mmCIF file of N, CA and C in Angstrom:
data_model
loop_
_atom_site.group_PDB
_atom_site.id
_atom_site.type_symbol
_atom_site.label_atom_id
_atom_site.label_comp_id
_atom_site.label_asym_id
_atom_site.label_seq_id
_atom_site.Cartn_x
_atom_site.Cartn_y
_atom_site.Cartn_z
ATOM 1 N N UNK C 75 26.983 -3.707 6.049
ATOM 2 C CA UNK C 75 25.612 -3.248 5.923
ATOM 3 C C UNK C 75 25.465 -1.960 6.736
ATOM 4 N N UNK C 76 24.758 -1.268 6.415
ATOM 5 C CA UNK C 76 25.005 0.238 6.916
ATOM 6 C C UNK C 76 23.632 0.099 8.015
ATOM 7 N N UNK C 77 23.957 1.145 9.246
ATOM 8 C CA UNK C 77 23.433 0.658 10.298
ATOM 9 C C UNK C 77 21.946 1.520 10.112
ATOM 10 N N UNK C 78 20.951 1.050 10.583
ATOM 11 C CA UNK C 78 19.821 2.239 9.974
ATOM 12 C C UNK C 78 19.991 3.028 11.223
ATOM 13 N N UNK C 79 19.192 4.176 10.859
ATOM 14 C CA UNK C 79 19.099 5.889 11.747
ATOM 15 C C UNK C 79 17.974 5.188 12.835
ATOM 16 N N UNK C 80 18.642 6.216 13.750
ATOM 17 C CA UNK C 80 17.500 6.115 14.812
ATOM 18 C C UNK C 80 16.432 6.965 14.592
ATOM 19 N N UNK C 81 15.338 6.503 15.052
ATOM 20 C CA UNK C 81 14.084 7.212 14.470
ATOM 21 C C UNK C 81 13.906 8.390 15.549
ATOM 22 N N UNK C 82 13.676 9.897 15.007
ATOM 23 C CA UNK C 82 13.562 10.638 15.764
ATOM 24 C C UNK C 82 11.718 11.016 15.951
ATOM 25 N N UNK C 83 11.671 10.211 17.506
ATOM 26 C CA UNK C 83 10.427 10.236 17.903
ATOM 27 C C UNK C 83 9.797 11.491 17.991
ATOM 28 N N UNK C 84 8.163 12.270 17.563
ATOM 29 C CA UNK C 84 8.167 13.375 17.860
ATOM 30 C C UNK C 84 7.415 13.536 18.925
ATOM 31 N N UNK C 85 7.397 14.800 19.507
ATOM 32 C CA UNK C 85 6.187 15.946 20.241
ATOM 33 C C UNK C 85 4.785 15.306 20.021
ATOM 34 N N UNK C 86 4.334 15.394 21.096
ATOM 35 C CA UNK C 86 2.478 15.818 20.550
ATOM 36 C C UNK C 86 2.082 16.785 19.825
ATOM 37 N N UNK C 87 2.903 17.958 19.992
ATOM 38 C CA UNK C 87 2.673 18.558 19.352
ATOM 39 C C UNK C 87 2.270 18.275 17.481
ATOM 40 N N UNK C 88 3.747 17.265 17.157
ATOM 41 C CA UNK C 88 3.562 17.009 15.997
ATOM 42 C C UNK C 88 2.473 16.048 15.462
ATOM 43 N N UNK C 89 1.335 15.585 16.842
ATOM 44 C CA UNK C 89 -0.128 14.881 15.942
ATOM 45 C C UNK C 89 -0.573 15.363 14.396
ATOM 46 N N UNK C 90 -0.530 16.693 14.603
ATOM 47 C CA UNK C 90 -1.411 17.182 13.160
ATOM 48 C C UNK C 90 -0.835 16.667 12.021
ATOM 49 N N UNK C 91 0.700 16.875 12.146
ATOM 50 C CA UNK C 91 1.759 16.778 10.975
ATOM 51 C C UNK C 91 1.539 15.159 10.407
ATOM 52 N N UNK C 92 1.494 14.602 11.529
ATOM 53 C CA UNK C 92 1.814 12.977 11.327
ATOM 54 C C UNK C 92 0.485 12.821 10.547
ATOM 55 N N UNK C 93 -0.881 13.362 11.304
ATOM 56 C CA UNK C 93 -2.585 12.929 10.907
ATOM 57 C C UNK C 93 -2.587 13.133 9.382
ATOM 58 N N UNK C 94 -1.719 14.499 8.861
ATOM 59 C CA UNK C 94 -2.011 14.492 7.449
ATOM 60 C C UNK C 94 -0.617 13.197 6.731
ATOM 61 N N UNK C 95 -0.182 13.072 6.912
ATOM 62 C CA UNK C 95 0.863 12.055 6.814
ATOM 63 C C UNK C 95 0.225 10.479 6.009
ATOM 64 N N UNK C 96 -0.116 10.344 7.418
ATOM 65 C CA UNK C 96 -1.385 9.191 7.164
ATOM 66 C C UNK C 96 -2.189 9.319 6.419
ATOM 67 N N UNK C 97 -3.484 10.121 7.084
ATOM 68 C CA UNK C 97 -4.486 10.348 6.040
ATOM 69 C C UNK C 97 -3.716 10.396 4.590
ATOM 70 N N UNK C 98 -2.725 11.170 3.764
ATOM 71 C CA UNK C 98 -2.369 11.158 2.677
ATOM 72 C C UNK C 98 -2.211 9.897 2.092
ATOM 73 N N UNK C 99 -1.339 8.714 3.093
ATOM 74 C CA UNK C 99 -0.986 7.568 2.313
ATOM 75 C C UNK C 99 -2.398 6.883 2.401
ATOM 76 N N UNK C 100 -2.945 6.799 3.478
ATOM 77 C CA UNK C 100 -3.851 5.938 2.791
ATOM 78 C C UNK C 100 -4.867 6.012 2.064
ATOM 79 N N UNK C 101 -5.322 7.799 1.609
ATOM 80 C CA UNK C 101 -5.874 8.173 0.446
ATOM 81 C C UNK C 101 -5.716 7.560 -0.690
ATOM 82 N N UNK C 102 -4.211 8.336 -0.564
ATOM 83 C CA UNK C 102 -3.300 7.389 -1.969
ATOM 84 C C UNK C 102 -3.415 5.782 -2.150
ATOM 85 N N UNK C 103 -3.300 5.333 -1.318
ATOM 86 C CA UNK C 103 -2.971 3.595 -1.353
ATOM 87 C C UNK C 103 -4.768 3.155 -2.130
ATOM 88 N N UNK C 104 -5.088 3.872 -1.068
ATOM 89 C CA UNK C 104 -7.265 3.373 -1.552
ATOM 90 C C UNK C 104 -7.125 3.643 -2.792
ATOM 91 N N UNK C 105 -6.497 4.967 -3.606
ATOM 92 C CA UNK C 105 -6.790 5.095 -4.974
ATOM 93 C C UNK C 105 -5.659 4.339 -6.255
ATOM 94 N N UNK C 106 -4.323 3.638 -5.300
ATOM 95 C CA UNK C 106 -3.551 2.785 -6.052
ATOM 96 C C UNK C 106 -4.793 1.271 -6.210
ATOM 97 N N UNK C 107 -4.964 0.931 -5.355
ATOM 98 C CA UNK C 107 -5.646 -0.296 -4.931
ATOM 99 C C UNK C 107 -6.898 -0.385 -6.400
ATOM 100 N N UNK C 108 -7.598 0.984 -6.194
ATOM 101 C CA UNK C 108 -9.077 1.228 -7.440
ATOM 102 C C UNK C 108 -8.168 1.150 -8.672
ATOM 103 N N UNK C 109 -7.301 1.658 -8.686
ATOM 104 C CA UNK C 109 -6.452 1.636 -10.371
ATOM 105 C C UNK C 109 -6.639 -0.016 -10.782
ATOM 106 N N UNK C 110 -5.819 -0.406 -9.532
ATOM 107 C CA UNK C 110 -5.404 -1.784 -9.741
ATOM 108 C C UNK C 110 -5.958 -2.830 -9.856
ATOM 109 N N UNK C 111 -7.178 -2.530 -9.644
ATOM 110 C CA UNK C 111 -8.809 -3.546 -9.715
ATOM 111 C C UNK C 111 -8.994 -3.419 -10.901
ATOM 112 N N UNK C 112 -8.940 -2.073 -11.130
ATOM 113 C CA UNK C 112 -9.820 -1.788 -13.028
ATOM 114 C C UNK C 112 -8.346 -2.335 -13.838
ATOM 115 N N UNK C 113 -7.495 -3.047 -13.673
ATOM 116 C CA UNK C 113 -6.623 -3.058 -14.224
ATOM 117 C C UNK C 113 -6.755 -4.652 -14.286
ATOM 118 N N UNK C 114 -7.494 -5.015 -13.523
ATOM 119 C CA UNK C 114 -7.252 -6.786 -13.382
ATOM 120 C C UNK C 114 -7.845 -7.461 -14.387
ATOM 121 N N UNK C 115 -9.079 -7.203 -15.001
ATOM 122 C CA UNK C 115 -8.888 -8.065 -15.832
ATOM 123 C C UNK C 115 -8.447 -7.699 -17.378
ATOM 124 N N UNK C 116 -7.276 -6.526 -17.571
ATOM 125 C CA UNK C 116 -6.727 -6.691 -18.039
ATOM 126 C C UNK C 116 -4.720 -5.993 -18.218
ATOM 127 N N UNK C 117 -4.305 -6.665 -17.766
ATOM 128 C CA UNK C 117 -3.147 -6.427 -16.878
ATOM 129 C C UNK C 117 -2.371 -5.807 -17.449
ATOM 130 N N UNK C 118 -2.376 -6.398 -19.623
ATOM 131 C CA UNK C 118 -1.636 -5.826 -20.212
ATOM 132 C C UNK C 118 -1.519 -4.605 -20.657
ATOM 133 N N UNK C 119 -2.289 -3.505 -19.924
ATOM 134 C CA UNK C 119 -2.212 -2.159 -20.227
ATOM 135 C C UNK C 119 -1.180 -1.343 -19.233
ATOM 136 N N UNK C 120 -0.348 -2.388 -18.507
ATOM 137 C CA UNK C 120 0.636 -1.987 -17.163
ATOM 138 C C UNK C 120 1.470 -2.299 -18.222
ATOM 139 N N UNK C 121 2.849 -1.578 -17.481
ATOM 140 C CA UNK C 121 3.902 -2.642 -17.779
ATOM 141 C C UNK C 121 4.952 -2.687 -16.881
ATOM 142 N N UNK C 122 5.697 -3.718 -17.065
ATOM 143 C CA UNK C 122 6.723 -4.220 -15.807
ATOM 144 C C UNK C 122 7.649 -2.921 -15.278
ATOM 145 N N UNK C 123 7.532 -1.777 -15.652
ATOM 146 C CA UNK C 123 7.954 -0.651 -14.488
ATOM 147 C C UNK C 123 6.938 -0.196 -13.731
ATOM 148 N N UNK C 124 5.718 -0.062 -14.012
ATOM 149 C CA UNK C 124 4.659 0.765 -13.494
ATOM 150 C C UNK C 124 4.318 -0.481 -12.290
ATOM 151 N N UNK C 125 4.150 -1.220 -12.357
ATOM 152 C CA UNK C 125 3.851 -2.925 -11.747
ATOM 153 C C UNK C 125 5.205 -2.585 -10.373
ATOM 154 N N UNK C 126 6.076 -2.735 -11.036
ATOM 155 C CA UNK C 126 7.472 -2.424 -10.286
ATOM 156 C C UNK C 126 7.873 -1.710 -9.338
ATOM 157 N N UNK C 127 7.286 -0.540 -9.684
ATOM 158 C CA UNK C 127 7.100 0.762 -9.338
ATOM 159 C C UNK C 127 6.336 0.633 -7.963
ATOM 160 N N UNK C 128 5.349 0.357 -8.049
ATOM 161 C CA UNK C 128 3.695 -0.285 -7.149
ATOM 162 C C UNK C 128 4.630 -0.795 -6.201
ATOM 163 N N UNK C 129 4.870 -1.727 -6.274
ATOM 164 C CA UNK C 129 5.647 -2.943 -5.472
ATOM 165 C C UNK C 129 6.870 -1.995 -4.406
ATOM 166 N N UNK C 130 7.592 -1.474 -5.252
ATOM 167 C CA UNK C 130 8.794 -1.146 -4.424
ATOM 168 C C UNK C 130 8.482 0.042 -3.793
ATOM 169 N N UNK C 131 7.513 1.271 -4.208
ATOM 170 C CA UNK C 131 6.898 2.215 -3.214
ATOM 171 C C UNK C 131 6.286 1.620 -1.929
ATOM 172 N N UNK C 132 5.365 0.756 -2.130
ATOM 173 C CA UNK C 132 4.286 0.045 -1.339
ATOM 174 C C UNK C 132 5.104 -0.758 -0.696
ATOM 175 N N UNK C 133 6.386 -1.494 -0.769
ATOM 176 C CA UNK C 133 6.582 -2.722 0.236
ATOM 177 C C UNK C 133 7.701 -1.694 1.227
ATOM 178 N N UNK C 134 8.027 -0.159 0.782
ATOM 179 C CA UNK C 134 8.562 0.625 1.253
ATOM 180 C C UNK C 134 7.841 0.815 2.976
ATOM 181 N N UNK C 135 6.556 1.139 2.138
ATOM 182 C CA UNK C 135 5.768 2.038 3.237
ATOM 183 C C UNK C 135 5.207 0.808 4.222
ATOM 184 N N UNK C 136 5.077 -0.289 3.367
ATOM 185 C CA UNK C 136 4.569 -1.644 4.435
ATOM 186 C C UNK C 136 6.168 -1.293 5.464
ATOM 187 N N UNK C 137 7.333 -1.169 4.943
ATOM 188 C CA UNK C 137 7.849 -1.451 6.301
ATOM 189 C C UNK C 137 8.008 -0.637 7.373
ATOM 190 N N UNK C 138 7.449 0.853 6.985
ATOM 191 C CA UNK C 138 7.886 1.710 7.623
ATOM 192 C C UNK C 138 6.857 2.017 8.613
ATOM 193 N N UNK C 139 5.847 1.142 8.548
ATOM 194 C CA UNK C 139 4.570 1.549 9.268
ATOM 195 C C UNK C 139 4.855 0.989 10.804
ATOM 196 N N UNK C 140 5.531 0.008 10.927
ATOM 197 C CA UNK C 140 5.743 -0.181 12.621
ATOM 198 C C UNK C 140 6.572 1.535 13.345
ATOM 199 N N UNK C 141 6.710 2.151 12.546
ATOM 200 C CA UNK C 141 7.508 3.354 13.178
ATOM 201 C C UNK C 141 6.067 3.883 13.053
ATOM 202 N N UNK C 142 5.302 4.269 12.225
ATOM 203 C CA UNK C 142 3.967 4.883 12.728
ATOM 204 C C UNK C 142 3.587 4.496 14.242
ATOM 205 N N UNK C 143 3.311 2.872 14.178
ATOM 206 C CA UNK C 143 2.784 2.439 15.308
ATOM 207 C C UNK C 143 3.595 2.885 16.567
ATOM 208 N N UNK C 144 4.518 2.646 16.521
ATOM 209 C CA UNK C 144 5.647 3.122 17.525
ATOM 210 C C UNK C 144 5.611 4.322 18.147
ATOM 211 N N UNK C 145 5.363 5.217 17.103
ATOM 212 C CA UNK C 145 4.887 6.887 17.737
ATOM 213 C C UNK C 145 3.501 6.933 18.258
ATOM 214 N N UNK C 146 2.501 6.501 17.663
ATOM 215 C CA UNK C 146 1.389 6.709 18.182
ATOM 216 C C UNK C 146 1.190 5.809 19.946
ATOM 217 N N UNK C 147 1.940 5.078 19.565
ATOM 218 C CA UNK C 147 1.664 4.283 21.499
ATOM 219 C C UNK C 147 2.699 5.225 21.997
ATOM 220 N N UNK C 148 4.132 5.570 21.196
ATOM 221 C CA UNK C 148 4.413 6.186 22.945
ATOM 222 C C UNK C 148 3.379 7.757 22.657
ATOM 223 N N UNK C 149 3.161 8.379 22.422
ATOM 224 C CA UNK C 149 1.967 8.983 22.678
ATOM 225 C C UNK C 149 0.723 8.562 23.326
ATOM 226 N N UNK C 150 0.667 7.820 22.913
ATOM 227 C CA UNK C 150 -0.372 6.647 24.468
ATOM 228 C C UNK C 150 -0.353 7.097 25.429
ATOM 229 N N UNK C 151 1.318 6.780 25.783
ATOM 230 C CA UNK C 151 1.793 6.493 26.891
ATOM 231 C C UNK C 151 1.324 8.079 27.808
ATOM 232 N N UNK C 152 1.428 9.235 27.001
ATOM 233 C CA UNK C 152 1.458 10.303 27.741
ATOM 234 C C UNK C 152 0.157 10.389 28.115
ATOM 235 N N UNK C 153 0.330 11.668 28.735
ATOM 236 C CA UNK C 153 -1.244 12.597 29.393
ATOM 237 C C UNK C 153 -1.884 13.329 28.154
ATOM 238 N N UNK C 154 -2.844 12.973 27.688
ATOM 239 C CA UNK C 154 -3.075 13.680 26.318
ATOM 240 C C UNK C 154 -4.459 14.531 26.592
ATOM 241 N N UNK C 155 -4.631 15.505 26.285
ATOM 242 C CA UNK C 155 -6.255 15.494 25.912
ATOM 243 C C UNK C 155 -7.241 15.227 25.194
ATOM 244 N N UNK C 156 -8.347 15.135 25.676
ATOM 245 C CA UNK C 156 -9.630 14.305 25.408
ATOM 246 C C UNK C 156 -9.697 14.366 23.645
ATOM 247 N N UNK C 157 -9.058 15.388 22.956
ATOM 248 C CA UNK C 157 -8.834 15.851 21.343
ATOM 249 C C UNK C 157 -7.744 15.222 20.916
ATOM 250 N N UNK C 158 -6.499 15.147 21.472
ATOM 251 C CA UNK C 158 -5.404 14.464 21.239
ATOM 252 C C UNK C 158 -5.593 12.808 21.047
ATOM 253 N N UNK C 159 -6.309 12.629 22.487
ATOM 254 C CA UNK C 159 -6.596 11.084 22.512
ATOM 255 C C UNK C 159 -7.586 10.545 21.291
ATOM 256 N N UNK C 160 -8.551 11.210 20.970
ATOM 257 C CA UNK C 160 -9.194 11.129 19.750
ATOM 258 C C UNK C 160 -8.220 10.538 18.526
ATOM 259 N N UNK C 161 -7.451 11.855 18.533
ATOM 260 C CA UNK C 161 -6.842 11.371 17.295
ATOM 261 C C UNK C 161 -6.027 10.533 17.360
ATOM 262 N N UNK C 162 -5.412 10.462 18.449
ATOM 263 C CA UNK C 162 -3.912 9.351 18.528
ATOM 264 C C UNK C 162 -4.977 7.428 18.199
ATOM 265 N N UNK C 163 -6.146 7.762 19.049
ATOM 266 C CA UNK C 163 -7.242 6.677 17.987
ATOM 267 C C UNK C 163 -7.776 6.285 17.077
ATOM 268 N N UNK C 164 -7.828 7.659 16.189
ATOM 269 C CA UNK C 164 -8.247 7.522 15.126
ATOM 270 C C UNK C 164 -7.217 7.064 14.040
ATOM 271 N N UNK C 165 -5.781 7.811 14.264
ATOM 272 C CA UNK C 165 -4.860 7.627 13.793
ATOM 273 C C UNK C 165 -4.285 5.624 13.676
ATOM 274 N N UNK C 166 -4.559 5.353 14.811
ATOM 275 C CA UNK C 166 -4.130 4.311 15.235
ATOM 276 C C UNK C 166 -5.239 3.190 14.304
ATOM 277 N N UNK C 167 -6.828 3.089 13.955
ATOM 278 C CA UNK C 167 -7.279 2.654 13.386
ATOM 279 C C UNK C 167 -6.726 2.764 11.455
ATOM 280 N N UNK C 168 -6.657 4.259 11.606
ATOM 281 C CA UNK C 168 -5.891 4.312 10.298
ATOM 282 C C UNK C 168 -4.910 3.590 9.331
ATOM 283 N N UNK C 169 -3.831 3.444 10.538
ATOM 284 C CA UNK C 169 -2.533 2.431 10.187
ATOM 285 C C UNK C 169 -3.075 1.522 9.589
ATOM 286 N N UNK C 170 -3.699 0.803 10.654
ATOM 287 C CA UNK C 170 -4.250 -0.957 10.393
ATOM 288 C C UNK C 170 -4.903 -0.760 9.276
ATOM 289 N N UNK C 171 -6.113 0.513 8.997
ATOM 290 C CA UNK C 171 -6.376 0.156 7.565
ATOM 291 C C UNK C 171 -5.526 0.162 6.404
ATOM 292 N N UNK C 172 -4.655 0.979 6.184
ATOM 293 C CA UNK C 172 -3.582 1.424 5.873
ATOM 294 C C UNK C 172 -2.530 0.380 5.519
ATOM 295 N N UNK C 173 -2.178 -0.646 6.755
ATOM 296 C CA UNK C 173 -1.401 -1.872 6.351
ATOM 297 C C UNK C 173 -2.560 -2.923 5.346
ATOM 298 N N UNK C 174 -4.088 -3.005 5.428
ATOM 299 C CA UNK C 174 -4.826 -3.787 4.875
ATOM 300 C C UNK C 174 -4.500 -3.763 3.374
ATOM 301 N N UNK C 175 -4.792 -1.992 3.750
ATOM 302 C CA UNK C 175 -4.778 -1.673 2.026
ATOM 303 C C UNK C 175 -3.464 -1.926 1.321
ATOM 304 N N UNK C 176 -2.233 -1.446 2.286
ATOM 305 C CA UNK C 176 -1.111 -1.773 1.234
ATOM 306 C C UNK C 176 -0.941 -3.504 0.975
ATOM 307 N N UNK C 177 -0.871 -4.315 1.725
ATOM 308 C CA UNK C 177 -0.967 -5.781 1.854
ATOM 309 C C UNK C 177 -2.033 -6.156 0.579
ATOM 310 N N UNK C 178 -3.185 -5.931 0.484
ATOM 311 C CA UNK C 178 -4.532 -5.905 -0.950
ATOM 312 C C UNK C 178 -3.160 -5.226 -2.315
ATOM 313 N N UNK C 179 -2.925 -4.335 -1.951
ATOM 314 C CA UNK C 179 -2.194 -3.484 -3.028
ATOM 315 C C UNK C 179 -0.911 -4.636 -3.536
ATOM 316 N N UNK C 180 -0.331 -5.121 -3.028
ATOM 317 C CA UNK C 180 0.858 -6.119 -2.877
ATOM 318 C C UNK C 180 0.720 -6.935 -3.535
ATOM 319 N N UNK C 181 -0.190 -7.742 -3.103
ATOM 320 C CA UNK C 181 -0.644 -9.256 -3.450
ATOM 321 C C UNK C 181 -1.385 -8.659 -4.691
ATOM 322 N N UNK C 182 -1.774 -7.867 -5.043
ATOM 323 C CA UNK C 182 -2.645 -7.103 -6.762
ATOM 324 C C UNK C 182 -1.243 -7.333 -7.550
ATOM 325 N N UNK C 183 -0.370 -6.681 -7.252
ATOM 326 C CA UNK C 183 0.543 -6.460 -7.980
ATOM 327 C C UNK C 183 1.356 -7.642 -8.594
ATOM 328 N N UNK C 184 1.547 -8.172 -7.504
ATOM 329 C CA UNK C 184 2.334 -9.280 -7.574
ATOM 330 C C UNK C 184 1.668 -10.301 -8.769
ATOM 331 N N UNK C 185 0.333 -10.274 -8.516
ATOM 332 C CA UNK C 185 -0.809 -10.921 -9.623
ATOM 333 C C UNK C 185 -0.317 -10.448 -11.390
ATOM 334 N N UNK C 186 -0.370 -8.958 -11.059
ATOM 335 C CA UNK C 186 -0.981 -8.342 -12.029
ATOM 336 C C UNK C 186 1.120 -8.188 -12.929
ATOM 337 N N UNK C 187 1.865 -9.040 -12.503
ATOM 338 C CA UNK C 187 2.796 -8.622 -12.522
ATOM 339 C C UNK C 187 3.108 -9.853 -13.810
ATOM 340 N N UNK C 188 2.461 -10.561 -13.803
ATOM 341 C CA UNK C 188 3.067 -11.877 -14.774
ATOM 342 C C UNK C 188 1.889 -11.733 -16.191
ATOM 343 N N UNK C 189 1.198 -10.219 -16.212
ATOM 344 C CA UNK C 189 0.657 -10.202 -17.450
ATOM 345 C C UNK C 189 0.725 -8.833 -17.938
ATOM 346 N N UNK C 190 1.749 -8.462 -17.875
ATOM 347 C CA UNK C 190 1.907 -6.752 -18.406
ATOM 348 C C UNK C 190 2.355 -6.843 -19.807
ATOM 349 N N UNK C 191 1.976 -5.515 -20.312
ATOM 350 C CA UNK C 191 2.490 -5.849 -22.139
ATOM 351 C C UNK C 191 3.850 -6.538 -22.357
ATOM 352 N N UNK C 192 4.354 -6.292 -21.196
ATOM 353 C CA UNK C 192 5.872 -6.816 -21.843
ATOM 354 C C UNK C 192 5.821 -8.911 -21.696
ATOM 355 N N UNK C 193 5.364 -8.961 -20.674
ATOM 356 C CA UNK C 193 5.201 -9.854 -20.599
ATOM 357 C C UNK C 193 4.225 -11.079 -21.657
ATOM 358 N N UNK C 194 3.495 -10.257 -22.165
ATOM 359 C CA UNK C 194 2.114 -10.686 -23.364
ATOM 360 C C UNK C 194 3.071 -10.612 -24.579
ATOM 361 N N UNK C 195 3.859 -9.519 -24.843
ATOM 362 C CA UNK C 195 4.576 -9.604 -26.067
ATOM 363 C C UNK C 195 5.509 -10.694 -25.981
ATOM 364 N N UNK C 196 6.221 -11.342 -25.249
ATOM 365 C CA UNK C 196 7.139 -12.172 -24.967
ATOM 366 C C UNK C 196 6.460 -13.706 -25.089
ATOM 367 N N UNK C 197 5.459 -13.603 -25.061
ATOM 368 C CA UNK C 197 4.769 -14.980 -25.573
ATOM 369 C C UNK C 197 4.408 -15.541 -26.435
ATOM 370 N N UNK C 198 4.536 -16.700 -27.415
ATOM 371 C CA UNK C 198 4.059 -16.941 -28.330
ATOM 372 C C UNK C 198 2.794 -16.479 -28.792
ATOM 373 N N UNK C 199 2.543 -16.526 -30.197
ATOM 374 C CA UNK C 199 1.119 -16.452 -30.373
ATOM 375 C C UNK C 199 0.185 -17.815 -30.157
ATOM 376 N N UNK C 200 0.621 -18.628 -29.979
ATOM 377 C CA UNK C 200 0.063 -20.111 -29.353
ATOM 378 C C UNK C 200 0.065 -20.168 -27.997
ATOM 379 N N UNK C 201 0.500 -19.632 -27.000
ATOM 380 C CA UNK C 201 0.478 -19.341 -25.792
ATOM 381 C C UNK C 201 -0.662 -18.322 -25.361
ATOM 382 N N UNK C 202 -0.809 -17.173 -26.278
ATOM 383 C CA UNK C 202 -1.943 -15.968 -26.344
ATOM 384 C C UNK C 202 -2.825 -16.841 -26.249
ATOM 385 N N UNK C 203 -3.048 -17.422 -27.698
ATOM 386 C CA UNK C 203 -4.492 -17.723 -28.446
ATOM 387 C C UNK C 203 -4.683 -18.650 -27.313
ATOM 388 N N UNK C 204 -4.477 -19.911 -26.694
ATOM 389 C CA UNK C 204 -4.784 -20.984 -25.474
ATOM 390 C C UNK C 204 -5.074 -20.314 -23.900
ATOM 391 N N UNK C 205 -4.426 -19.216 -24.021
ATOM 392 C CA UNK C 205 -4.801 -18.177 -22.691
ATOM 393 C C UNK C 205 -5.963 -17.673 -22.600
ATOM 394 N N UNK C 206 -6.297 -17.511 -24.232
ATOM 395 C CA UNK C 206 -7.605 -16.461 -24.216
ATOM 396 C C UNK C 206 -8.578 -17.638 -24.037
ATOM 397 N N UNK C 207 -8.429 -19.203 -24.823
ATOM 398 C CA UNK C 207 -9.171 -19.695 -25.134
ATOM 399 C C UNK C 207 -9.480 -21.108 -23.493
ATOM 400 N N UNK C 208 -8.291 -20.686 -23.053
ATOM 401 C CA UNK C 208 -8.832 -21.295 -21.386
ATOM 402 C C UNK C 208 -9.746 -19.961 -20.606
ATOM 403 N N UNK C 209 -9.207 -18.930 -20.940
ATOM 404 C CA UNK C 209 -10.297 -18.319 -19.507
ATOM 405 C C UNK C 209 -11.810 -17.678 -20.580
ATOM 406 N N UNK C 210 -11.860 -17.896 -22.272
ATOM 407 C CA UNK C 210 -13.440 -17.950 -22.224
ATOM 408 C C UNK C 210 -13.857 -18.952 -21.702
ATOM 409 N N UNK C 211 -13.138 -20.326 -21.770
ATOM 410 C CA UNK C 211 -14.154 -21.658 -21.098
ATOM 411 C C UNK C 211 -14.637 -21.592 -19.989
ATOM 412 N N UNK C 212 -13.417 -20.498 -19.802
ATOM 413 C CA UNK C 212 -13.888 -20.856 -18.021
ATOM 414 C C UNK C 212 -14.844 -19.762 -17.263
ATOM 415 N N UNK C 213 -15.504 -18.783 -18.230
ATOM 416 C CA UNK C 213 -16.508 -18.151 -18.073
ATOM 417 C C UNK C 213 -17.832 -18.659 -18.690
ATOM 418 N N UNK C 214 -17.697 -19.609 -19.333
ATOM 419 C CA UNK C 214 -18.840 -20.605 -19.865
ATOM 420 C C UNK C 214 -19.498 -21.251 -18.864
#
């Protein structure tokens, strides 16, 4: 098994770099998450790459986020200023939303993963028609 890299911790300097970093993913993740809602109740307009896709980007970045956390405390750790410290807080609230959203994003997928066209085509038409005809009842 190949040994992973050591993470090269940065500068304070590099706050800004990292702030847009963040801010980007969890832009992105908030607007994977809205796709993936309007997609729920009906799943079969995905299909098992795009679903796939979701999953293996997202369980990427779920793991990589303890190295976020990791930089932002030892930045803690230093003498920062009153602007720095701001952000190394703000940043730090970020993550956590950030892990919420990808974790929401995950568990969507994982859902939304056992009804994609490919999956709908692969089913009988007696399997369809009893699918459709359990969840009108169950909006009755």
């Amino acid at each position: 098994m190949p040994k992973k890299p050591t993470p090269r911790w940065q500068p304070i300097s590099q706050l800004p770099l990292l702030a847009v970093a963040i801010d980007g993913m969890l832009e992105s993740a908030e607007e994977t998450y809205q796709s993936l809602q309007q997609a729920r109740p009906k799943p079969h307009v995905l299909d098992d790459y795009t679903v796939g896709r979701v999953i293996k980007v997202y369980t990427a970045q779920q793991n990589d986020l303890g190295l976020y956390d990791e930089q932002l405390q030892r930045w803690n750790k230093q003498t920062l200023t009153d602007t720095q410290q701001r952000e190394v807080d703000r940043l730090t609230v970020q993550v956590e939303r950030l892990r919420q959203v990808i974790t929401a994003i995950l568990t969507l997928a994982d859902e939304l993963k056992a009804g994609t066209i490919e999956q709908v085509l692969g089913k009988s038409d007696v399997e369809v028609g009893l699918e459709f005809l359990l969840r009108r009842q169950g909006k009755e």
